[in-house]
Coordinates of C-alpha atoms in Angstrom, one line a residue:
X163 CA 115.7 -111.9 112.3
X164 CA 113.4 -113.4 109.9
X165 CA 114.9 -114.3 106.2
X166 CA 112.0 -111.4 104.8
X167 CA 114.0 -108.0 106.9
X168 CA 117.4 -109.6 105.6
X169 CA 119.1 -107.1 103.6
X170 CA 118.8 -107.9 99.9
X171 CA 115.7 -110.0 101.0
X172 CA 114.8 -109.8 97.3
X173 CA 117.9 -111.3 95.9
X174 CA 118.1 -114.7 97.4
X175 CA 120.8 -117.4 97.1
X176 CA 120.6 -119.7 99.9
X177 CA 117.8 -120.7 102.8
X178 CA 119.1 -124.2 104.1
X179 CA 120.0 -126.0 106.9
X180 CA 121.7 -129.2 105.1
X181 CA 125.5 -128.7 105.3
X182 CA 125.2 -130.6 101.8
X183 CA 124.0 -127.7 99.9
X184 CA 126.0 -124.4 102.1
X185 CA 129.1 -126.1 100.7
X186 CA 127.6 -126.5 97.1
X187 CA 126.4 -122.7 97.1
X188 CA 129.8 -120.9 99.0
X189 CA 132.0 -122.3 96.3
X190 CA 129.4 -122.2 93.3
X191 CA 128.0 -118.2 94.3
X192 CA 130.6 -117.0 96.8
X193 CA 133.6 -118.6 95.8
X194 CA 134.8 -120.1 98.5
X195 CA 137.5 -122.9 98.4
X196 CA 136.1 -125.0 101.7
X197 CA 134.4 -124.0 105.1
X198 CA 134.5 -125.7 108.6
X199 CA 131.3 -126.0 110.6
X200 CA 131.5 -126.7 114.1
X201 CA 128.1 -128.4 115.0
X202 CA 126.1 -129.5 110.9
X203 CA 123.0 -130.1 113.3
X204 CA 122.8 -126.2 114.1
X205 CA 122.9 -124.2 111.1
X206 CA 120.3 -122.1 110.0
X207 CA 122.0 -120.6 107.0
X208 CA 120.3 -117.2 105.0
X209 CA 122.7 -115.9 102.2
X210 CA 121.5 -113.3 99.9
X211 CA 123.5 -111.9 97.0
X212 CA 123.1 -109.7 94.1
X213 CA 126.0 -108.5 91.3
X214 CA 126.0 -105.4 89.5
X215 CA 128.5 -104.3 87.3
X216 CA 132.0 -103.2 88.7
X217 CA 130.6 -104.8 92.5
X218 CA 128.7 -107.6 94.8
X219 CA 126.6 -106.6 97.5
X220 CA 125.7 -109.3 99.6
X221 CA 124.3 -110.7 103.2
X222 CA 125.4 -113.5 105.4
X223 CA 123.8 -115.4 108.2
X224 CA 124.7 -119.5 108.9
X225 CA 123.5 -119.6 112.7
X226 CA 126.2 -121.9 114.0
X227 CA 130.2 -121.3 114.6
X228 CA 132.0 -121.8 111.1
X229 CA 134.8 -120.9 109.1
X230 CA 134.9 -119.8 105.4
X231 CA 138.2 -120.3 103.5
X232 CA 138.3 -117.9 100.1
X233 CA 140.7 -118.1 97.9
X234 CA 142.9 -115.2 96.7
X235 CA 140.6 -113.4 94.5
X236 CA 140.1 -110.2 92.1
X237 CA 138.0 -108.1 94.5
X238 CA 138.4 -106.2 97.9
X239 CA 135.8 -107.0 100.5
X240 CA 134.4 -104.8 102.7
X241 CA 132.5 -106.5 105.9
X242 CA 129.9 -104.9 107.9
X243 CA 128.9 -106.6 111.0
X244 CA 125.2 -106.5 111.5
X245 CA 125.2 -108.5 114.7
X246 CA 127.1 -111.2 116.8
X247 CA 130.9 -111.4 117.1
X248 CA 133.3 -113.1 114.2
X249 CA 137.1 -112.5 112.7
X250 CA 138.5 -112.0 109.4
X251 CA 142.0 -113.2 108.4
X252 CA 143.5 -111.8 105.4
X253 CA 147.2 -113.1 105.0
X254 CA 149.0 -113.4 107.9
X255 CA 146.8 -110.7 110.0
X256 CA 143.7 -111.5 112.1
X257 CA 141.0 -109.1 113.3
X258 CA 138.1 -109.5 115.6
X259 CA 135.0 -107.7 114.0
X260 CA 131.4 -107.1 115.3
X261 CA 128.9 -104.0 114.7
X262 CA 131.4 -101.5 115.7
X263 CA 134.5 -102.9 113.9
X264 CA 134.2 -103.6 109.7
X265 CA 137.3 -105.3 108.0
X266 CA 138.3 -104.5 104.6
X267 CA 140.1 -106.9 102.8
X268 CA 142.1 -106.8 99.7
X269 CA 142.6 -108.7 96.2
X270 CA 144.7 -111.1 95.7
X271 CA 144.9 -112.1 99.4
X272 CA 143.8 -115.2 100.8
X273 CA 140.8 -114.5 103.3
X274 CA 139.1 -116.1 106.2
X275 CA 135.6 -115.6 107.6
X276 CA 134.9 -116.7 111.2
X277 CA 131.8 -116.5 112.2
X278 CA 130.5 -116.6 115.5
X279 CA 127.3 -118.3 116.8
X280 CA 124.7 -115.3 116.1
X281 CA 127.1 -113.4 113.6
X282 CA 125.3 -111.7 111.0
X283 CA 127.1 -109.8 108.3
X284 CA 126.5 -106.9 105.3
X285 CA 128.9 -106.9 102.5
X286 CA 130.5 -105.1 99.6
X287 CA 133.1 -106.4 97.2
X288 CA 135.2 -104.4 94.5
X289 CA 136.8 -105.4 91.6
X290 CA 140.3 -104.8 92.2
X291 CA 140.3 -103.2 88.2
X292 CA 137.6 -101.0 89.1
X293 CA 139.1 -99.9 91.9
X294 CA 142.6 -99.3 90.0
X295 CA 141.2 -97.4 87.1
X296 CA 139.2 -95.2 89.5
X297 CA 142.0 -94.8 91.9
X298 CA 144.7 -93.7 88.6
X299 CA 142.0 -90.9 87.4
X300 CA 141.9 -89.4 91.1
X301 CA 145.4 -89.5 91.3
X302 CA 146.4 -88.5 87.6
X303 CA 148.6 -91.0 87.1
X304 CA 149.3 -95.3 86.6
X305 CA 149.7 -97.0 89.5
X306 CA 152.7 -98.6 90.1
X307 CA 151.8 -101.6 92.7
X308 CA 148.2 -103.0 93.7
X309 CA 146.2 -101.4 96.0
X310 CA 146.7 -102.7 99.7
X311 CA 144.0 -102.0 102.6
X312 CA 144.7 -102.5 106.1
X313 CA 142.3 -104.9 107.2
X314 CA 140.7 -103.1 110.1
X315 CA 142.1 -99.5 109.8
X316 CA 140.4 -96.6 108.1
X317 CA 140.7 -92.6 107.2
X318 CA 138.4 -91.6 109.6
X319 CA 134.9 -92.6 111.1
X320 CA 133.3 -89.9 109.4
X321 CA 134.2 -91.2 105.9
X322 CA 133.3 -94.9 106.8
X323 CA 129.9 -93.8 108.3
X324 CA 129.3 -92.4 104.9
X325 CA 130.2 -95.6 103.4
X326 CA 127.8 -97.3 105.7
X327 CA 125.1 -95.0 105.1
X328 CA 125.3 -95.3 101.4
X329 CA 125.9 -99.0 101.2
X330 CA 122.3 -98.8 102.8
X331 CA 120.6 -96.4 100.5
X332 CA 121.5 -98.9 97.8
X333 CA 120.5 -102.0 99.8
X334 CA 117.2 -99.9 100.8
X335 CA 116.7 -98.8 97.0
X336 CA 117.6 -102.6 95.9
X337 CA 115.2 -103.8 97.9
X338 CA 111.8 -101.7 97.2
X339 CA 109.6 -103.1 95.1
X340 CA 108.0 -99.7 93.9
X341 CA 110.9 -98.6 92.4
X342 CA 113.8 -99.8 89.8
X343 CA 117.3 -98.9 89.5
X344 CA 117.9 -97.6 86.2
X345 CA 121.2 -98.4 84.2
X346 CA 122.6 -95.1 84.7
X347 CA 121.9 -94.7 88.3
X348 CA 123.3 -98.2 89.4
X349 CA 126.1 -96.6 87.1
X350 CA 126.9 -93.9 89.0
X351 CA 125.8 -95.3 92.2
X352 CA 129.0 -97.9 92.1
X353 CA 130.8 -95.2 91.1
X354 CA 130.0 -93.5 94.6
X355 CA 130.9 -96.5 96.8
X356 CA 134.1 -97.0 95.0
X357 CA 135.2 -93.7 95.2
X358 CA 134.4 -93.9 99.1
X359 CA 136.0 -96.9 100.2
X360 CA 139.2 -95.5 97.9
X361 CA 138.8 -92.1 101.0
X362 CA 137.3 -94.2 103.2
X363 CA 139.6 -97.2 103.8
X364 CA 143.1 -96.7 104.6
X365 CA 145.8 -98.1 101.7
X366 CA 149.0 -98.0 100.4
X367 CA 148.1 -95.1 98.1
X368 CA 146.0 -92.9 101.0
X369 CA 148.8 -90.0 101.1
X370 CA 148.7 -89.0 97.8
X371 CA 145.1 -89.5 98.0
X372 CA 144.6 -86.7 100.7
X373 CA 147.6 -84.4 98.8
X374 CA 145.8 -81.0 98.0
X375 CA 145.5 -80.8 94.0
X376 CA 146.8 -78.5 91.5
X377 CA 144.4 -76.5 90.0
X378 CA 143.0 -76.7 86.4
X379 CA 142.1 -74.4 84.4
X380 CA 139.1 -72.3 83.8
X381 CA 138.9 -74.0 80.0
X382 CA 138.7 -77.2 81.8
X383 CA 135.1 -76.5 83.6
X384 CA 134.0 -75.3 80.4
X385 CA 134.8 -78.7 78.8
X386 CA 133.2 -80.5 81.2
X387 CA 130.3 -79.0 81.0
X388 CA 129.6 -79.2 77.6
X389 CA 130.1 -82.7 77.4
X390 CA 127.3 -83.4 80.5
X391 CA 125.3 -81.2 78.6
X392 CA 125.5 -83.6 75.4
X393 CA 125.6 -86.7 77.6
X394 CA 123.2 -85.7 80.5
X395 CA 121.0 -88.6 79.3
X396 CA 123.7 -91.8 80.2
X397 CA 125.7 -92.5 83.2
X398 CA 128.5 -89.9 83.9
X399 CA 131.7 -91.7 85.1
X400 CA 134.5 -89.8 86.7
X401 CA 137.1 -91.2 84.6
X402 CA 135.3 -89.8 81.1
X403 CA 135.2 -86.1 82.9
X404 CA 138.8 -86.1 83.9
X405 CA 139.4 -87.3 80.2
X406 CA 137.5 -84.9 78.7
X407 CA 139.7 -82.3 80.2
X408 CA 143.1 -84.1 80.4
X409 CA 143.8 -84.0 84.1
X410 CA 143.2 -85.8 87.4
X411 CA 139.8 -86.4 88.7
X412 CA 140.6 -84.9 92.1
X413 CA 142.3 -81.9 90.5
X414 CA 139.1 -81.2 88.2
X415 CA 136.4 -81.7 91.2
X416 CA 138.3 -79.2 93.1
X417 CA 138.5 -76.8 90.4
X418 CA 135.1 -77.1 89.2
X419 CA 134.0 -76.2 92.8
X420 CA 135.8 -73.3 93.0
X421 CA 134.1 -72.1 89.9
X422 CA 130.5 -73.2 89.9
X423 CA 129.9 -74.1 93.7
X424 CA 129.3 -77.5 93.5
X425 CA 130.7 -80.7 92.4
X426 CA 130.4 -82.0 88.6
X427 CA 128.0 -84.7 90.1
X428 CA 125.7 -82.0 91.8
X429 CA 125.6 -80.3 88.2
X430 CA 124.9 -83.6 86.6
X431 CA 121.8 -84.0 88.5
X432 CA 121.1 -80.4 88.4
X433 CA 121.0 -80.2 84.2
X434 CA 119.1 -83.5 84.2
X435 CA 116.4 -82.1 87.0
X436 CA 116.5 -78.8 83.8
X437 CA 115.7 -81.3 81.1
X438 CA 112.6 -83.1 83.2
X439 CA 111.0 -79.4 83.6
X440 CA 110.9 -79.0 80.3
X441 CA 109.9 -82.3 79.4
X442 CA 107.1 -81.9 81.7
X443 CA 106.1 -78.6 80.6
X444 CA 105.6 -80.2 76.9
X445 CA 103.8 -83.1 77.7
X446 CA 101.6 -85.4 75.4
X447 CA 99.1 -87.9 76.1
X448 CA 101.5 -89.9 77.6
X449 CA 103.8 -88.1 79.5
X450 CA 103.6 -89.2 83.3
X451 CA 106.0 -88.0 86.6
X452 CA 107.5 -91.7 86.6
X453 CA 108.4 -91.8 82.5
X454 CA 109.8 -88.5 82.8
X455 CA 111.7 -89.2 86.3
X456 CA 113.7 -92.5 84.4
X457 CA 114.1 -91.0 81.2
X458 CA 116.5 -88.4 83.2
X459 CA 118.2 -91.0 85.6
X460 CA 116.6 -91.3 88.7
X461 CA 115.5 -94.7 89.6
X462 CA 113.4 -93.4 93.1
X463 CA 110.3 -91.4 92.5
X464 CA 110.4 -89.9 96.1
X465 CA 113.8 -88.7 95.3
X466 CA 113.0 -87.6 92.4
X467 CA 110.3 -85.5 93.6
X468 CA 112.1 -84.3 96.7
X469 CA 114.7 -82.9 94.0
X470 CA 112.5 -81.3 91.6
X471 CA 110.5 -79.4 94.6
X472 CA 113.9 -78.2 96.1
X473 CA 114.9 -77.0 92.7
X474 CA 111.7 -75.3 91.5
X475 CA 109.6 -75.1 94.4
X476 CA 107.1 -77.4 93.4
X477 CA 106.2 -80.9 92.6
X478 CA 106.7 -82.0 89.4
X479 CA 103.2 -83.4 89.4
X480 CA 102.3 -80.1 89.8
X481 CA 104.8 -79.1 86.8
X482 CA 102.3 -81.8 84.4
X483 CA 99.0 -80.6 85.5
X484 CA 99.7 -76.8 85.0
X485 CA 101.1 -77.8 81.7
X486 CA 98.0 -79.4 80.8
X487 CA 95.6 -77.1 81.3
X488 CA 97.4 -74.6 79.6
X489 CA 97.6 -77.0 76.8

């Protein structure tokens, strides 16, 4: 695989071979204490990495049998094996992994990466106090002990193939240069992965995860509602919503389903896709798709559009035009 179809291709941190500078970037970038390389003349190391607010996402390649030591740290890694074979030691437990077997590993644990000869790897890490704040609104309450994964065993394949799949919507979004991620989208789009690896991954906290809530009541949707109306414009976080109406996040989600059909996330995007109509349908001079499409927090045009024409049953192009001419 050439360095240019890496994942993150356009956030790039390390192209060497030297074993010189793969020790100076692992600790400087990765944070690694040391690492062991089996044969220096080998390596063909591609690392790419980018940070966004509450996580990492990252890619890994060093061409040659290794081991990376990692200290005990303030984030939980999850590892997606793109190709070859490797292992991941996290305390006193060791896992084989490859493209059918992530790990996830948790903070505060000391980690080792092995890497086998062709291993290739995709990864995600959390902070472990993003993950606890967002774990204590779905739950409703403080937690009482930190949150501990099991390195290689999750809910169910159906939750981690939607981790997978939108890991890669924002490495594929990440990396296209017609489009950029707006504040409030990158926002809410951490907020997504962390609230799937926290049903995804299996932890200490899982069972009263998966507990059916109590309901809220009716005045609660109301609430919430009226404060995405008067903040449709920023990111929406789960915690603010479940503050807004004083209970847990899990308990509100449910209850707002049961009352408006959908989740408070598909009525976020629904009241912003309300305020681009009629912001296209009052245009000036000025007014394009694209300026329109950011103002109301969506980074991808195609998505955008997509949206719109499922909502209104046209194009939002066509929304401008029509506008015009009647103008």
């Amino acid at each position: 695989m050439s360095s240019s179809s890496d994942p993150l291709f356009r956030y790039p941190v390390i192209r060497t071979s030297r074993v010189e500078e793969l020790e100076h970037e692992i600790v400087d970038i990765y944070g690694a204490s040391s690492f062991d390389v089996e044969d220096p003349t080998g390596l063909d190391v591609r690392g790419n990495f980018v940070r966004l607010r509450d996580t990492c996402l990252g890619f890994g390649a060093i061409g040659g049998v290794a081991k990376i030591h990692f200290p005990e740290s303030d984030f939980a890694r999850l590892q997606f094996p793109l190709r070859g074979q490797g292992a991941t030691r996290c305390g006193n437990r060791t896992v084989e992994v490859n493209a059918n077997r992530p790990s996830l590993t948790s903070a505060g644990r000391p980690t080792v990466l092995h890497y086998g000869a062709d291993f290739e790897h995709l990864f995600l890490r959390v902070k472990s106090e993003s993950m606890e704040r967002k774990l204590s609104v779905l739950l409703g309450m403080p937690l009482r002990n930190n949150i501990e994964f099991e390195l290689s065993d999750f809910s169910n394949q159906a939750r981690l193939a939607g981790m997978r799949r939108l890991i890669d919507l924002i490495v594929a979004q990440l990396g296209d240069e017609e489009s950029v991620l707006v504040p409030a989208a990158v926002a809410e789009l951490e907020q997504a992965m962390i609230v799937q690896l926290l049903f995804a991954g299996r932890h200490n906290y899982g069972d009263l995860l998966e507990q059916t809530p109590r309901e809220a009541a009716p005045t609660h949707v109301r609430r919430v509602e009226a404060y995405i109306e008067a903040n449709w414009n920023g990111p929406i976080m789960i915690e603010s919503l479940a503050e807004v109406c004083g209970v847990s996040a899990r308990t509100l989600f449910r209850t707002f389903e049961k009352a408006r059909g959908c989740s408070p996330m598909t009525f976020v995007k629904k009241v912003r896709l309300e305020h681009a109509r009629r912001m296209l349908s009052t245009p000036d001079d000025t007014t394009s798709v694209s300026q329109i499409a950011f103002a109301c927090g969506f980074s991808n045009l195609g998505h955008f559009a997509s949206a719109y024409r499922t909502t209104f049953g046209e194009l939002p192009s066509q929304t401008l035009s029509r506008s015009r001419a009647l103008a």
